[in-house]
Short mmCIF file of C-alpha atoms and ligand atoms in Angstrom, two decimals:
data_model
loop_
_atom_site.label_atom_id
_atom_site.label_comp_id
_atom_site.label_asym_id
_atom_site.label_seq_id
_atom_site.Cartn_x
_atom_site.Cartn_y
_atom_site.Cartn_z
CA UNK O 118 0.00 0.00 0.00
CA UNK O 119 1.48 3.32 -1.03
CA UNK O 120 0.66 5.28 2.28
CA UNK O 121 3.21 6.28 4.92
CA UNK O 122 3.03 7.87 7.53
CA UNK O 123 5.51 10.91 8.85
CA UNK O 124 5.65 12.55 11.90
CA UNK O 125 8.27 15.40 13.59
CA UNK O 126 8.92 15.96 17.20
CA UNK O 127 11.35 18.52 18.34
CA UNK O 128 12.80 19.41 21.85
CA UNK O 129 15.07 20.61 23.81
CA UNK O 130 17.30 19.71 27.01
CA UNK O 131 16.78 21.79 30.34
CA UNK O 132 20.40 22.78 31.39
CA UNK O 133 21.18 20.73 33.94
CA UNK O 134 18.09 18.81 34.03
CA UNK O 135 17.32 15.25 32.78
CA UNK O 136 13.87 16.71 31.49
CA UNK O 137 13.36 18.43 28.46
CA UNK O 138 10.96 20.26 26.97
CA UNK O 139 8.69 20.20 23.79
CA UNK O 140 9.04 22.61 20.79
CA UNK O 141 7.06 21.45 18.44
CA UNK O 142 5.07 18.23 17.01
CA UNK O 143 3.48 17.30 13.36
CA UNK O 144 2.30 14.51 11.75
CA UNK O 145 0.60 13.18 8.41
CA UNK O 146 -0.28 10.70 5.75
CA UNK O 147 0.83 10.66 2.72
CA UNK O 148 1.92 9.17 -0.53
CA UNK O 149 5.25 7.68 -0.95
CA UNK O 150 5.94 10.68 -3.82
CA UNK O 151 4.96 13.53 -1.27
CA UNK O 152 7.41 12.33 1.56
CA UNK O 153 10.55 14.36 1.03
CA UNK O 154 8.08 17.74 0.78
CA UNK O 155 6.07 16.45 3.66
CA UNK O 156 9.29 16.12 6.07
CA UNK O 157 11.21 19.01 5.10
CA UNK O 158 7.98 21.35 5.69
CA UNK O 159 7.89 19.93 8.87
CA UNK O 160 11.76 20.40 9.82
CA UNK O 161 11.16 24.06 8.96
CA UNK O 162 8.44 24.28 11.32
CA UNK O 163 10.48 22.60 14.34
CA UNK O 164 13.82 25.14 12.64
CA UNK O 165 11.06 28.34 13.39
CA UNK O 166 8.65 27.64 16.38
CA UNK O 167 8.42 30.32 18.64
CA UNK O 168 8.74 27.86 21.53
CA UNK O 169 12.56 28.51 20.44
CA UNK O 170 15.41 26.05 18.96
CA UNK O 171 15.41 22.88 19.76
CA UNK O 172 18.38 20.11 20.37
CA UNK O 173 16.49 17.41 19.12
CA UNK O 174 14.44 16.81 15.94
CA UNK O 175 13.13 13.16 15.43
CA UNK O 176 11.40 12.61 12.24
CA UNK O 177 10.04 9.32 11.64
CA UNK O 178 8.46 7.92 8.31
CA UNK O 179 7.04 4.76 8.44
CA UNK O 180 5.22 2.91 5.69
CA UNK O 181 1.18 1.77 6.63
CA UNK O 182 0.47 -1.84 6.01
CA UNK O 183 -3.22 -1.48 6.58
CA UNK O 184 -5.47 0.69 4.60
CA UNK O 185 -6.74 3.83 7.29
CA UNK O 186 -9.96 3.54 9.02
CA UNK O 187 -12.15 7.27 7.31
CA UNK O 188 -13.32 9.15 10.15
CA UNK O 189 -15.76 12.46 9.58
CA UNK O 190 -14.72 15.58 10.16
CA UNK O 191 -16.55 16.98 12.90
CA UNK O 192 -18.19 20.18 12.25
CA UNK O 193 -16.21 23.46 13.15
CA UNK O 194 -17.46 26.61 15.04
CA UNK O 195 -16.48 29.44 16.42
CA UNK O 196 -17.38 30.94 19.88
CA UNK O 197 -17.15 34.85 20.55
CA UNK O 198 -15.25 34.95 23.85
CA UNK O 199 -12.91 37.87 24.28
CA UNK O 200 -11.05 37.10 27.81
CA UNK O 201 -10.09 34.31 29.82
CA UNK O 202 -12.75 34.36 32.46
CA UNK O 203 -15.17 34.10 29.53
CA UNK O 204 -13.55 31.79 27.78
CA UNK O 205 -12.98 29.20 30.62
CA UNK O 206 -16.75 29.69 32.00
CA UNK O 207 -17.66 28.22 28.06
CA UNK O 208 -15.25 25.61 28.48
CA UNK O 209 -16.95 24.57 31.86
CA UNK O 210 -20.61 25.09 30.44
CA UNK O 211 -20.15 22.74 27.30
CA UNK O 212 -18.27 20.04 29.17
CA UNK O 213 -21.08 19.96 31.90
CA UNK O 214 -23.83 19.96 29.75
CA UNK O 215 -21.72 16.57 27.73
CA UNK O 216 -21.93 14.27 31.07
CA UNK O 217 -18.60 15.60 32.75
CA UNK O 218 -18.84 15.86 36.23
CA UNK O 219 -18.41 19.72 37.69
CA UNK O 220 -14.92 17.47 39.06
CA UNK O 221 -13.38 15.61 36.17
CA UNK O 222 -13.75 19.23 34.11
CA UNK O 223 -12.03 21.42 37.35
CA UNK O 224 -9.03 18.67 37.19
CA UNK O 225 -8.82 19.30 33.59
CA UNK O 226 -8.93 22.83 33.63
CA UNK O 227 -5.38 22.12 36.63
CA UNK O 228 -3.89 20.02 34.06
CA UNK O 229 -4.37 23.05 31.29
CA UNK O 230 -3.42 25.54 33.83
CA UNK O 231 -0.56 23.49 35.70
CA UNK O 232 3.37 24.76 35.74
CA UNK O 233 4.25 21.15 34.88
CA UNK O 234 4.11 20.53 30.76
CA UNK O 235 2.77 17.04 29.88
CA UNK O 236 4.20 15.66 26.45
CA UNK O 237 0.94 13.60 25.01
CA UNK O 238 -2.40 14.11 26.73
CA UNK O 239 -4.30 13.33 29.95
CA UNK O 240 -7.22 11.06 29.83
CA UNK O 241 -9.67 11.73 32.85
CA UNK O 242 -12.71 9.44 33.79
CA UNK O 243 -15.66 11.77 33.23
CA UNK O 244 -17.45 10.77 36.38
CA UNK O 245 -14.76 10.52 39.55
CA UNK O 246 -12.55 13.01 37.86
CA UNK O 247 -9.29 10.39 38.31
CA UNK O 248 -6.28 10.30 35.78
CA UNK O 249 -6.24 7.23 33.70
CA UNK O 250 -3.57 7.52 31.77
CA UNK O 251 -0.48 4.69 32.23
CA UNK O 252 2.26 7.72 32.47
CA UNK O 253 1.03 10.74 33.86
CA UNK O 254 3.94 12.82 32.55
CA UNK O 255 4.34 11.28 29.16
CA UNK O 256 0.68 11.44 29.02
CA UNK O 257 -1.20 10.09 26.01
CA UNK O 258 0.43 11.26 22.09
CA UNK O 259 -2.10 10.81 19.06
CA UNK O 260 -0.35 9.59 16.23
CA UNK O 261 -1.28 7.99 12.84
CA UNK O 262 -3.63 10.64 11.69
CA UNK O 263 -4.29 12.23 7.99
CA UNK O 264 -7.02 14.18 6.04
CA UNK O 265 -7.99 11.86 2.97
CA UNK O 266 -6.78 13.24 -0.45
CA UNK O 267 -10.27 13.74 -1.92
CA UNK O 268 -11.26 15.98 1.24
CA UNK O 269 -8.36 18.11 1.24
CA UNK O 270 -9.25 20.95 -1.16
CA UNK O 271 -13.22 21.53 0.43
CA UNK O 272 -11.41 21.43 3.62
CA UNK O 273 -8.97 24.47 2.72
CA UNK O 274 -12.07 26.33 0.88
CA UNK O 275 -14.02 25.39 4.39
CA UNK O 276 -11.50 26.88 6.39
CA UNK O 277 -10.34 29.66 4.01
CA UNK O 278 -14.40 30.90 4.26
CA UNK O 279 -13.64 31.70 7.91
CA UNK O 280 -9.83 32.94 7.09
CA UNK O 281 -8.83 30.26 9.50
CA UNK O 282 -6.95 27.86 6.71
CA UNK O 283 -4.04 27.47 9.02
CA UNK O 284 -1.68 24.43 9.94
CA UNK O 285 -2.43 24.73 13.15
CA UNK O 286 -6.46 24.53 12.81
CA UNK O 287 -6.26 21.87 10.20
CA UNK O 288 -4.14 19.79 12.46
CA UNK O 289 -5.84 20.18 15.66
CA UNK O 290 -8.86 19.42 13.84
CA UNK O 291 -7.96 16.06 12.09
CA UNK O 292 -6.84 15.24 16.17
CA UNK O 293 -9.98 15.97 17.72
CA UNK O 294 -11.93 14.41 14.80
CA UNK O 295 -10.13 11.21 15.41
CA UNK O 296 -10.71 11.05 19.24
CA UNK O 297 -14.34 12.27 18.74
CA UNK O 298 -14.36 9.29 16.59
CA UNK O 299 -13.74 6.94 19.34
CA UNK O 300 -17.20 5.41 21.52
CA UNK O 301 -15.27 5.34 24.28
CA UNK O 302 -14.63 9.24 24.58
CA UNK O 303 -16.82 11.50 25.92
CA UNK O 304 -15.06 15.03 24.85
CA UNK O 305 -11.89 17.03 24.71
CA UNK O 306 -10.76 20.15 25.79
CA UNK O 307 -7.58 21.54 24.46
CA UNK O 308 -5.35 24.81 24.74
CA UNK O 309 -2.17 25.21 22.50
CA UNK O 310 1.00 25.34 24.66
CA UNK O 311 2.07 28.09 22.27
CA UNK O 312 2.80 31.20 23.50
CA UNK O 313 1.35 32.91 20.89
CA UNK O 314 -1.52 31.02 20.53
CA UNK O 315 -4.37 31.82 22.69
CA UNK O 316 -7.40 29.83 20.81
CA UNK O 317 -8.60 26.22 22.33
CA UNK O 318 -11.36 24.04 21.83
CA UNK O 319 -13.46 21.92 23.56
CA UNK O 320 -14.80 18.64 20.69
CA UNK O 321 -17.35 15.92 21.11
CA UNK O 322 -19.76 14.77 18.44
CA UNK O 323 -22.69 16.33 19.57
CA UNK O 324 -20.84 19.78 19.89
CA UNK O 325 -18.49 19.20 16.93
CA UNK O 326 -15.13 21.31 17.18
CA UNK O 327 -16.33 24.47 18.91
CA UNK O 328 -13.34 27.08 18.77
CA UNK O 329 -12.76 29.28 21.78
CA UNK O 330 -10.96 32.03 21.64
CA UNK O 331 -8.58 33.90 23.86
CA UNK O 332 -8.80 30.92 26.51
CA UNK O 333 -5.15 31.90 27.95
CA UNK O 334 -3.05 35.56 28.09
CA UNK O 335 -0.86 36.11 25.17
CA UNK O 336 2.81 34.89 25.94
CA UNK O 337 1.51 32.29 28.48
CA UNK O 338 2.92 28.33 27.75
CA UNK O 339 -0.02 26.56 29.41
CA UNK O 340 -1.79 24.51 27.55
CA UNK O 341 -2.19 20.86 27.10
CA UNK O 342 -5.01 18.44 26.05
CA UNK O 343 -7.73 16.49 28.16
CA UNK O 344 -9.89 13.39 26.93
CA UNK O 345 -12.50 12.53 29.09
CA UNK O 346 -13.22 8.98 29.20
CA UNK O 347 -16.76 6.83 29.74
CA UNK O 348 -16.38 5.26 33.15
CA UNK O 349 -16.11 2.07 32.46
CA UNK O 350 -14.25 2.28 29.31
CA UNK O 351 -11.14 -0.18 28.36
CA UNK O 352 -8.64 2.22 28.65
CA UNK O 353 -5.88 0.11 27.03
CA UNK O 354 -8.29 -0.28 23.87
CA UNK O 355 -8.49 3.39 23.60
CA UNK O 356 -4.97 4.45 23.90
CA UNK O 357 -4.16 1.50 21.20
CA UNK O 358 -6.64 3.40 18.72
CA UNK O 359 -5.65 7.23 19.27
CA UNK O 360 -1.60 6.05 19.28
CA UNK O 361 -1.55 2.93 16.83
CA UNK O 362 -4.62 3.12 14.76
CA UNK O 363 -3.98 4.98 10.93
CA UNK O 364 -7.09 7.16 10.84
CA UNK O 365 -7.99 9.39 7.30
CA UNK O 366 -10.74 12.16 7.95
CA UNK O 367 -13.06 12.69 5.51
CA UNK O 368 -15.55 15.50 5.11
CA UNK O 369 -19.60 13.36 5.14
CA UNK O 370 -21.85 16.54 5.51
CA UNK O 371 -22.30 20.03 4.71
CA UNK O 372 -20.89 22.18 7.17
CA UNK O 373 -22.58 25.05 8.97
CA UNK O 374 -21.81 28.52 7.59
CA UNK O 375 -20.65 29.68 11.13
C1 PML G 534 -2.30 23.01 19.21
O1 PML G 534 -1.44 23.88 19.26
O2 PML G 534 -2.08 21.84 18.90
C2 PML G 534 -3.70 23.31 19.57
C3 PML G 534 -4.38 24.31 18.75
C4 PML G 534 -5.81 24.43 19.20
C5 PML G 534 -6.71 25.38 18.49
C6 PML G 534 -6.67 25.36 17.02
C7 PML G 534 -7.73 26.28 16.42
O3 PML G 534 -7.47 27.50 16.32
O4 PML G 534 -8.79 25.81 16.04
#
């Protein structure tokens, strides 16, 4: 099968630490001829992040021996927040009315807010509020994921519509459209770690991928991502899906003008 996958992850060492910390991350399918474009663009990216320069850049391209499972996109909208407070009260509303418990969303919102930087994401039972995750600092890292050839020029014109035809958005939303995907998920919240980058999201199919911006101060690193799990749900099961499972999304209906 001519599909591969490629994926970048950049760091750096803490002086005189064993830690280190995260730069910058990407990942794709593609075809064997777009490889060499693929993984250069994404060298760039780690060369220029304004996390700053890393010491490390691991690029990894591995062939797929299974054809990908097509997920849908989930729907995109934006909300109209203009501050934090606002922001973070529309994170909490949409999360309770999904079946998270007023606890399992306040232990997210620490993990988003915490000093210490996770490298993947946490996975939280929706009900008791408890980390499930195996590693609680490597946390869980979504991996194998790709938008489908035939859906990549509607998705562009989608985005491009709303002037929000970034990397950033398209990437964010092929994650949360593959962890939506998963029956054993209940949402996600999400803020980019990037200091410039002050828009997160909170995704679930019955929401779709609701934009919210301004959820953190310009210049701020916080961020991270939170799944919130079914109690109840095989948590190994999951984890092999959202790290191990090649997933395409595909655009199945017509999306909302907002
Ligand atoms: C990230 O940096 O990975 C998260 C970006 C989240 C928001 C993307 C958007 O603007 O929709």
């Amino acid at each position: 099968m001519n599909m591969w996958n490629v994926r970048m992850r950049a760091a750096r060492k803490i002086e005189n630490k064993q830690a280190e910390v995260h730069i910058s991350g990407a990942e794709t399918i593609c075809e064997r001829k777009d490889i060499d474009r693929t993984a250069s663009g994404f060298i760039h990216r780690a060369l220029t992040h304004p996390r700053g320069w890393p010491d490390r850049i691991i690029v990894t391209i591995e062939q797929l021996y299974e054809p990908p499972l097509l997920i849908p996109m989930l729907p995109v909208r934006t909300a109209d927040t203009s501050d934090p407070e606002q922001a973070l009260q529309m994170v909490l509303d949409t999360l309770l009315r999904l079946d998270v418990s007023r606890k399992a969303a306040v232990n997210a919102m620490k993990v988003l807010t915490g000093k210490r930087q996770m490298r993947g994401a946490a996975i939280i039972d929706a009900s008791s509020g408890k980390r499930c995750e195996p590693d609680s600092l490597r946390g869980v890292r979504v991996s194998r994921l790709g938008v489908d050839a035939n859906a990549r020029s509607s998705l562009a014109r989608m985005l491009s519509r709303r002037g929000i035809n970034t990397e950033t958005v398209r990437e964010a939303l092929t994650l949360a459209s593959k962890v939506a995907a998963h029956p054993s998920i209940i949402a996600e919240v999400c803020m980019s770690d990037d200091p410039d980058y002050t828009t997160g999201y909170v995704a679930a199919p019955s929401v779709g991928y609701l934009r919210i911006p301004n959820m953190k101060l310009m210049g701020s690193s916080h961020g991270g991502r939170v799944f919130f799990l079914k109690p109840g749900a095989d948590v190994e099961k999951m984890i092999e899906y959202l790290e191990r499972k090649a997933v395409l999304m595909e655009i199945r209906n017509p999306q909302p003008r907002t």
